[in-house]
């Protein structure tokens, strides 16, 4: 499950190594992104319901990034995945300039290149293409995030964090560990860990694939 303003192609550089482990990889386009239709309301709860309608039940592993992780968190009890990985999850509300986020819709390739210096050029091109189908109204979902989980996860779950993570800083990460969540950090990676450092991302999944 990808994050906001991108699409399923965000996983292009890490999905093949995961498939090489014997998994059948299913990468979805969230509502308002990629090949999926547009349509309010945009909330993590609605995105979670979409996942439950779309995905086969009881997968061996589910991976969500950012907003996709918020949707996965809400879907997880009914999805019944054996394990879950949440990549720098957008669970907690924080001050955001939503108008500025909507304006990213019109970013140029060069602007994306400057914003994401660690990404491969192919990822910049894929992101630029994803913006053409992205519905900027989906940023409304960021006003309805589920908050930090107050209970143990529904299944063994890893929270894989950026370095540093603005979304799950050290104190909330410690709280998660006290509630039965596992956490790891990918050194030097930004919010989109799997694009900043695909090798570090896969190494961070050691023991979970």
PDB file of C-alpha atoms in Angstrom:
ATOM      1  CA  UNK A   1       0.000   0.000   0.000  1.00  0.00           C
ATOM      2  CA  UNK A   2       1.670   3.174  -1.234  1.00  0.00           C
ATOM      3  CA  UNK A   3       1.641   6.639   0.312  1.00  0.00           C
ATOM      4  CA  UNK A   4      -0.116   9.787  -0.799  1.00  0.00           C
ATOM      5  CA  UNK A   5       0.345  11.313  -4.284  1.00  0.00           C
ATOM      6  CA  UNK A   6       2.186   8.293  -5.736  1.00  0.00           C
ATOM      7  CA  UNK A   7       0.890   4.921  -6.954  1.00  0.00           C
ATOM      8  CA  UNK A   8       1.746   1.228  -6.998  1.00  0.00           C
ATOM      9  CA  UNK A   9       4.876   1.885  -9.066  1.00  0.00           C
ATOM     10  CA  UNK A  10       6.519   3.239  -5.924  1.00  0.00           C
ATOM     11  CA  UNK A  11       7.505  -0.375  -5.180  1.00  0.00           C
ATOM     12  CA  UNK A  12       9.189  -1.050  -8.547  1.00  0.00           C
ATOM     13  CA  UNK A  13      12.714  -1.347  -7.142  1.00  0.00           C
ATOM     14  CA  UNK A  14      11.872  -3.532  -4.131  1.00  0.00           C
ATOM     15  CA  UNK A  15       8.964  -5.692  -5.330  1.00  0.00           C
ATOM     16  CA  UNK A  16      11.122  -7.995  -7.527  1.00  0.00           C
ATOM     17  CA  UNK A  17      13.467  -8.988  -4.650  1.00  0.00           C
ATOM     18  CA  UNK A  18      10.416  -9.679  -2.477  1.00  0.00           C
ATOM     19  CA  UNK A  19       8.899 -11.801  -5.256  1.00  0.00           C
ATOM     20  CA  UNK A  20      12.204 -13.660  -5.521  1.00  0.00           C
ATOM     21  CA  UNK A  21      11.553 -14.855  -1.955  1.00  0.00           C
ATOM     22  CA  UNK A  22       8.537 -16.753  -3.250  1.00  0.00           C
ATOM     23  CA  UNK A  23       5.809 -14.189  -2.665  1.00  0.00           C
ATOM     24  CA  UNK A  24       3.118 -13.222  -5.138  1.00  0.00           C
ATOM     25  CA  UNK A  25       3.288  -9.444  -4.895  1.00  0.00           C
ATOM     26  CA  UNK A  26       0.061  -7.463  -5.237  1.00  0.00           C
ATOM     27  CA  UNK A  27       0.591  -3.691  -5.350  1.00  0.00           C
ATOM     28  CA  UNK A  28      -2.631  -1.704  -5.168  1.00  0.00           C
ATOM     29  CA  UNK A  29      -3.484   1.825  -6.263  1.00  0.00           C
ATOM     30  CA  UNK A  30      -5.330   3.572  -3.454  1.00  0.00           C
ATOM     31  CA  UNK A  31      -8.498   5.514  -4.210  1.00  0.00           C
ATOM     32  CA  UNK A  32      -7.580   8.748  -5.995  1.00  0.00           C
ATOM     33  CA  UNK A  33      -4.227   7.384  -7.160  1.00  0.00           C
ATOM     34  CA  UNK A  34      -2.934   5.547 -10.211  1.00  0.00           C
ATOM     35  CA  UNK A  35      -5.503   3.454 -12.051  1.00  0.00           C
ATOM     36  CA  UNK A  36      -8.067   3.594  -9.233  1.00  0.00           C
ATOM     37  CA  UNK A  37     -11.031   5.904  -9.460  1.00  0.00           C
ATOM     38  CA  UNK A  38     -11.400   9.254  -7.755  1.00  0.00           C
ATOM     39  CA  UNK A  39     -14.111   9.842  -5.201  1.00  0.00           C
ATOM     40  CA  UNK A  40     -14.616  11.388  -1.797  1.00  0.00           C
ATOM     41  CA  UNK A  41     -14.657  10.810   1.040  1.00  0.00           C
ATOM     42  CA  UNK A  42     -10.926  10.420   1.381  1.00  0.00           C
ATOM     43  CA  UNK A  43     -10.263   9.021   4.837  1.00  0.00           C
ATOM     44  CA  UNK A  44      -8.027   6.196   6.059  1.00  0.00           C
ATOM     45  CA  UNK A  45     -11.164   4.295   7.088  1.00  0.00           C
ATOM     46  CA  UNK A  46     -12.571   4.444   3.549  1.00  0.00           C
ATOM     47  CA  UNK A  47      -9.201   3.440   2.105  1.00  0.00           C
ATOM     48  CA  UNK A  48      -9.117   0.510   4.540  1.00  0.00           C
ATOM     49  CA  UNK A  49     -12.559  -0.600   3.364  1.00  0.00           C
ATOM     50  CA  UNK A  50     -11.304  -0.436  -0.221  1.00  0.00           C
ATOM     51  CA  UNK A  51      -8.386  -2.687   0.714  1.00  0.00           C
ATOM     52  CA  UNK A  52     -10.698  -5.239   2.297  1.00  0.00           C
ATOM     53  CA  UNK A  53     -12.790  -5.322  -0.889  1.00  0.00           C
ATOM     54  CA  UNK A  54      -9.736  -5.623  -3.133  1.00  0.00           C
ATOM     55  CA  UNK A  55      -7.160  -7.852  -1.468  1.00  0.00           C
ATOM     56  CA  UNK A  56      -7.364 -11.604  -0.930  1.00  0.00           C
ATOM     57  CA  UNK A  57      -7.922 -12.450   2.737  1.00  0.00           C
ATOM     58  CA  UNK A  58      -5.228 -13.642   5.106  1.00  0.00           C
ATOM     59  CA  UNK A  59      -2.088 -12.718   3.128  1.00  0.00           C
ATOM     60  CA  UNK A  60       1.247 -13.919   4.458  1.00  0.00           C
ATOM     61  CA  UNK A  61       2.567 -10.357   4.575  1.00  0.00           C
ATOM     62  CA  UNK A  62       1.186  -6.840   4.125  1.00  0.00           C
ATOM     63  CA  UNK A  63       3.352  -3.741   3.651  1.00  0.00           C
ATOM     64  CA  UNK A  64       2.108  -0.174   3.849  1.00  0.00           C
ATOM     65  CA  UNK A  65       3.919   3.149   3.535  1.00  0.00           C
ATOM     66  CA  UNK A  66       2.804   6.470   5.031  1.00  0.00           C
ATOM     67  CA  UNK A  67      -0.916   6.958   4.263  1.00  0.00           C
ATOM     68  CA  UNK A  68      -1.018   3.384   2.963  1.00  0.00           C
ATOM     69  CA  UNK A  69       0.143   2.279   6.389  1.00  0.00           C
ATOM     70  CA  UNK A  70      -2.718   4.198   8.028  1.00  0.00           C
ATOM     71  CA  UNK A  71      -5.168   2.328   5.802  1.00  0.00           C
ATOM     72  CA  UNK A  72      -3.429  -0.970   6.539  1.00  0.00           C
ATOM     73  CA  UNK A  73      -3.536  -0.319  10.291  1.00  0.00           C
ATOM     74  CA  UNK A  74      -7.325  -0.011  10.169  1.00  0.00           C
ATOM     75  CA  UNK A  75      -7.758  -2.947   7.789  1.00  0.00           C
ATOM     76  CA  UNK A  76      -5.351  -5.272   9.588  1.00  0.00           C
ATOM     77  CA  UNK A  77      -7.753  -6.956  12.059  1.00  0.00           C
ATOM     78  CA  UNK A  78     -10.179  -7.980   9.288  1.00  0.00           C
ATOM     79  CA  UNK A  79      -7.527  -8.545   6.632  1.00  0.00           C
ATOM     80  CA  UNK A  80      -5.949 -11.162   8.937  1.00  0.00           C
ATOM     81  CA  UNK A  81      -2.449 -10.878   7.493  1.00  0.00           C
ATOM     82  CA  UNK A  82       0.109 -13.153   9.125  1.00  0.00           C
ATOM     83  CA  UNK A  83       2.632 -10.288   9.428  1.00  0.00           C
ATOM     84  CA  UNK A  84       2.574  -6.584   8.683  1.00  0.00           C
ATOM     85  CA  UNK A  85       5.245  -4.001   7.954  1.00  0.00           C
ATOM     86  CA  UNK A  86       4.488  -0.319   8.380  1.00  0.00           C
ATOM     87  CA  UNK A  87       7.018   1.954   6.653  1.00  0.00           C
ATOM     88  CA  UNK A  88       7.361   5.379   8.298  1.00  0.00           C
ATOM     89  CA  UNK A  89       3.612   5.344   8.926  1.00  0.00           C
ATOM     90  CA  UNK A  90       1.359   8.407   8.784  1.00  0.00           C
ATOM     91  CA  UNK A  91      -0.625   7.571  11.897  1.00  0.00           C
ATOM     92  CA  UNK A  92      -0.386  10.768  13.926  1.00  0.00           C
ATOM     93  CA  UNK A  93      -1.834  14.141  12.967  1.00  0.00           C
ATOM     94  CA  UNK A  94       0.757  16.907  12.718  1.00  0.00           C
ATOM     95  CA  UNK A  95       0.726  20.430  11.289  1.00  0.00           C
ATOM     96  CA  UNK A  96       0.701  20.285   7.502  1.00  0.00           C
ATOM     97  CA  UNK A  97       0.231  22.859   4.760  1.00  0.00           C
ATOM     98  CA  UNK A  98      -2.427  20.998   2.809  1.00  0.00           C
ATOM     99  CA  UNK A  99      -2.531  23.633   0.067  1.00  0.00           C
ATOM    100  CA  UNK A 100       1.190  23.154  -0.531  1.00  0.00           C
ATOM    101  CA  UNK A 101       0.690  19.394  -0.705  1.00  0.00           C
ATOM    102  CA  UNK A 102      -2.056  19.818  -3.297  1.00  0.00           C
ATOM    103  CA  UNK A 103       0.278  22.012  -5.344  1.00  0.00           C
ATOM    104  CA  UNK A 104       2.746  19.127  -5.693  1.00  0.00           C
ATOM    105  CA  UNK A 105       0.324  17.877  -8.353  1.00  0.00           C
ATOM    106  CA  UNK A 106       1.990  20.342 -10.735  1.00  0.00           C
ATOM    107  CA  UNK A 107       5.625  19.695  -9.808  1.00  0.00           C
ATOM    108  CA  UNK A 108       8.064  19.351 -12.691  1.00  0.00           C
ATOM    109  CA  UNK A 109      10.504  16.494 -13.147  1.00  0.00           C
ATOM    110  CA  UNK A 110      13.364  18.801 -12.163  1.00  0.00           C
ATOM    111  CA  UNK A 111      11.572  19.917  -9.015  1.00  0.00           C
ATOM    112  CA  UNK A 112      11.016  16.295  -8.013  1.00  0.00           C
ATOM    113  CA  UNK A 113      14.672  15.530  -8.748  1.00  0.00           C
ATOM    114  CA  UNK A 114      15.759  18.355  -6.428  1.00  0.00           C
ATOM    115  CA  UNK A 115      13.313  17.275  -3.709  1.00  0.00           C
ATOM    116  CA  UNK A 116      14.435  13.629  -3.734  1.00  0.00           C
ATOM    117  CA  UNK A 117      18.212  13.575  -4.300  1.00  0.00           C
ATOM    118  CA  UNK A 118      18.604   9.925  -3.269  1.00  0.00           C
ATOM    119  CA  UNK A 119      16.043   8.509  -5.695  1.00  0.00           C
ATOM    120  CA  UNK A 120      16.934   6.755  -8.923  1.00  0.00           C
ATOM    121  CA  UNK A 121      15.993   8.711 -12.060  1.00  0.00           C
ATOM    122  CA  UNK A 122      13.488   5.983 -12.941  1.00  0.00           C
ATOM    123  CA  UNK A 123      11.706   6.621  -9.644  1.00  0.00           C
ATOM    124  CA  UNK A 124      11.547  10.343 -10.359  1.00  0.00           C
ATOM    125  CA  UNK A 125       9.986   9.593 -13.744  1.00  0.00           C
ATOM    126  CA  UNK A 126       7.496   7.171 -12.173  1.00  0.00           C
ATOM    127  CA  UNK A 127       6.559   9.729  -9.519  1.00  0.00           C
ATOM    128  CA  UNK A 128       6.106  12.462 -12.118  1.00  0.00           C
ATOM    129  CA  UNK A 129       3.815  10.153 -14.077  1.00  0.00           C
ATOM    130  CA  UNK A 130       1.882   9.233 -10.927  1.00  0.00           C
ATOM    131  CA  UNK A 131       1.097  12.890 -10.273  1.00  0.00           C
ATOM    132  CA  UNK A 132      -0.870  13.052 -13.530  1.00  0.00           C
ATOM    133  CA  UNK A 133      -3.486  10.621 -12.194  1.00  0.00           C
ATOM    134  CA  UNK A 134      -3.373  11.681  -8.538  1.00  0.00           C
ATOM    135  CA  UNK A 135      -6.428  13.442  -7.097  1.00  0.00           C
ATOM    136  CA  UNK A 136      -5.055  16.207  -4.850  1.00  0.00           C
ATOM    137  CA  UNK A 137      -8.276  16.157  -2.831  1.00  0.00           C
ATOM    138  CA  UNK A 138      -6.942  12.937  -1.297  1.00  0.00           C
ATOM    139  CA  UNK A 139      -4.838  15.085   1.043  1.00  0.00           C
ATOM    140  CA  UNK A 140      -8.067  15.400   3.034  1.00  0.00           C
ATOM    141  CA  UNK A 141      -7.216  11.960   4.425  1.00  0.00           C
ATOM    142  CA  UNK A 142      -4.361  13.514   6.394  1.00  0.00           C
ATOM    143  CA  UNK A 143      -6.906  15.281   8.609  1.00  0.00           C
ATOM    144  CA  UNK A 144      -8.362  11.929   9.690  1.00  0.00           C
ATOM    145  CA  UNK A 145      -5.326   9.860  10.671  1.00  0.00           C
ATOM    146  CA  UNK A 146      -5.969   7.082  13.201  1.00  0.00           C
ATOM    147  CA  UNK A 147      -3.408   8.100  15.819  1.00  0.00           C
ATOM    148  CA  UNK A 148      -0.770   6.002  17.534  1.00  0.00           C
ATOM    149  CA  UNK A 149      -2.095   2.482  18.198  1.00  0.00           C
ATOM    150  CA  UNK A 150      -3.058   2.049  21.845  1.00  0.00           C
ATOM    151  CA  UNK A 151      -2.991  -1.756  21.794  1.00  0.00           C
ATOM    152  CA  UNK A 152      -0.777  -4.584  20.625  1.00  0.00           C
ATOM    153  CA  UNK A 153      -0.905  -5.238  16.866  1.00  0.00           C
ATOM    154  CA  UNK A 154      -3.437  -7.659  15.425  1.00  0.00           C
ATOM    155  CA  UNK A 155      -0.506  -9.659  13.994  1.00  0.00           C
ATOM    156  CA  UNK A 156       3.279  -9.478  14.420  1.00  0.00           C
ATOM    157  CA  UNK A 157       4.146  -6.047  13.058  1.00  0.00           C
ATOM    158  CA  UNK A 158       7.322  -4.151  12.238  1.00  0.00           C
ATOM    159  CA  UNK A 159       7.463  -0.356  12.054  1.00  0.00           C
ATOM    160  CA  UNK A 160      10.343   0.537   9.729  1.00  0.00           C
ATOM    161  CA  UNK A 161      11.367   4.142  10.269  1.00  0.00           C
ATOM    162  CA  UNK A 162      13.180   6.906   8.439  1.00  0.00           C
ATOM    163  CA  UNK A 163      16.285   8.468   9.982  1.00  0.00           C
ATOM    164  CA  UNK A 164      15.089  10.620  11.612  1.00  0.00           C
ATOM    165  CA  UNK A 165      11.370   9.989  11.400  1.00  0.00           C
ATOM    166  CA  UNK A 166       9.142  13.056  11.612  1.00  0.00           C
ATOM    167  CA  UNK A 167       6.080  10.813  11.787  1.00  0.00           C
ATOM    168  CA  UNK A 168       7.177   8.469  14.578  1.00  0.00           C
ATOM    169  CA  UNK A 169       9.834  10.254  16.682  1.00  0.00           C
ATOM    170  CA  UNK A 170      11.813   8.376  19.376  1.00  0.00           C
ATOM    171  CA  UNK A 171       9.299   8.792  22.215  1.00  0.00           C
ATOM    172  CA  UNK A 172       6.290   7.438  20.276  1.00  0.00           C
ATOM    173  CA  UNK A 173       8.529   4.676  18.893  1.00  0.00           C
ATOM    174  CA  UNK A 174       9.375   3.657  22.461  1.00  0.00           C
ATOM    175  CA  UNK A 175       5.666   3.688  23.309  1.00  0.00           C
ATOM    176  CA  UNK A 176       4.974   1.385  20.371  1.00  0.00           C
ATOM    177  CA  UNK A 177       7.643  -1.054  21.544  1.00  0.00           C
ATOM    178  CA  UNK A 178       6.079  -1.086  25.013  1.00  0.00           C
ATOM    179  CA  UNK A 179       2.813  -2.119  23.348  1.00  0.00           C
ATOM    180  CA  UNK A 180       4.288  -5.047  21.454  1.00  0.00           C
ATOM    181  CA  UNK A 181       5.302  -3.429  18.170  1.00  0.00           C
ATOM    182  CA  UNK A 182       8.752  -3.979  16.695  1.00  0.00           C
ATOM    183  CA  UNK A 183      10.673  -0.980  15.366  1.00  0.00           C
ATOM    184  CA  UNK A 184      13.754  -0.583  13.198  1.00  0.00           C
ATOM    185  CA  UNK A 185      15.403   2.451  11.588  1.00  0.00           C
ATOM    186  CA  UNK A 186      17.051   2.599   8.157  1.00  0.00           C
ATOM    187  CA  UNK A 187      20.070   4.821   8.711  1.00  0.00           C
ATOM    188  CA  UNK A 188      20.161   7.896   6.493  1.00  0.00           C
ATOM    189  CA  UNK A 189      16.859   7.216   4.748  1.00  0.00           C
ATOM    190  CA  UNK A 190      14.121   9.792   4.394  1.00  0.00           C
ATOM    191  CA  UNK A 191      10.370   9.286   4.616  1.00  0.00           C
ATOM    192  CA  UNK A 192      10.152   7.197   1.436  1.00  0.00           C
ATOM    193  CA  UNK A 193      12.607   4.641   2.761  1.00  0.00           C
ATOM    194  CA  UNK A 194      12.184   2.130  -0.060  1.00  0.00           C
ATOM    195  CA  UNK A 195      13.115   4.714  -2.704  1.00  0.00           C
ATOM    196  CA  UNK A 196      15.823   6.525  -0.748  1.00  0.00           C
ATOM    197  CA  UNK A 197      17.637   3.282   0.067  1.00  0.00           C
ATOM    198  CA  UNK A 198      16.144   0.138  -1.519  1.00  0.00           C
ATOM    199  CA  UNK A 199      18.971  -2.053  -0.212  1.00  0.00           C
ATOM    200  CA  UNK A 200      18.632  -0.645   3.300  1.00  0.00           C
ATOM    201  CA  UNK A 201      14.880  -1.134   3.113  1.00  0.00           C
ATOM    202  CA  UNK A 202      15.250  -4.805   2.219  1.00  0.00           C
ATOM    203  CA  UNK A 203      17.922  -5.277   4.883  1.00  0.00           C
ATOM    204  CA  UNK A 204      15.523  -3.725   7.381  1.00  0.00           C
ATOM    205  CA  UNK A 205      13.030  -6.466   6.554  1.00  0.00           C
ATOM    206  CA  UNK A 206      15.494  -9.200   7.532  1.00  0.00           C
ATOM    207  CA  UNK A 207      13.648 -11.889   9.439  1.00  0.00           C
ATOM    208  CA  UNK A 208      10.254 -10.610   8.312  1.00  0.00           C
ATOM    209  CA  UNK A 209      10.169 -11.816   4.706  1.00  0.00           C
TER     210      UNK A 209
END
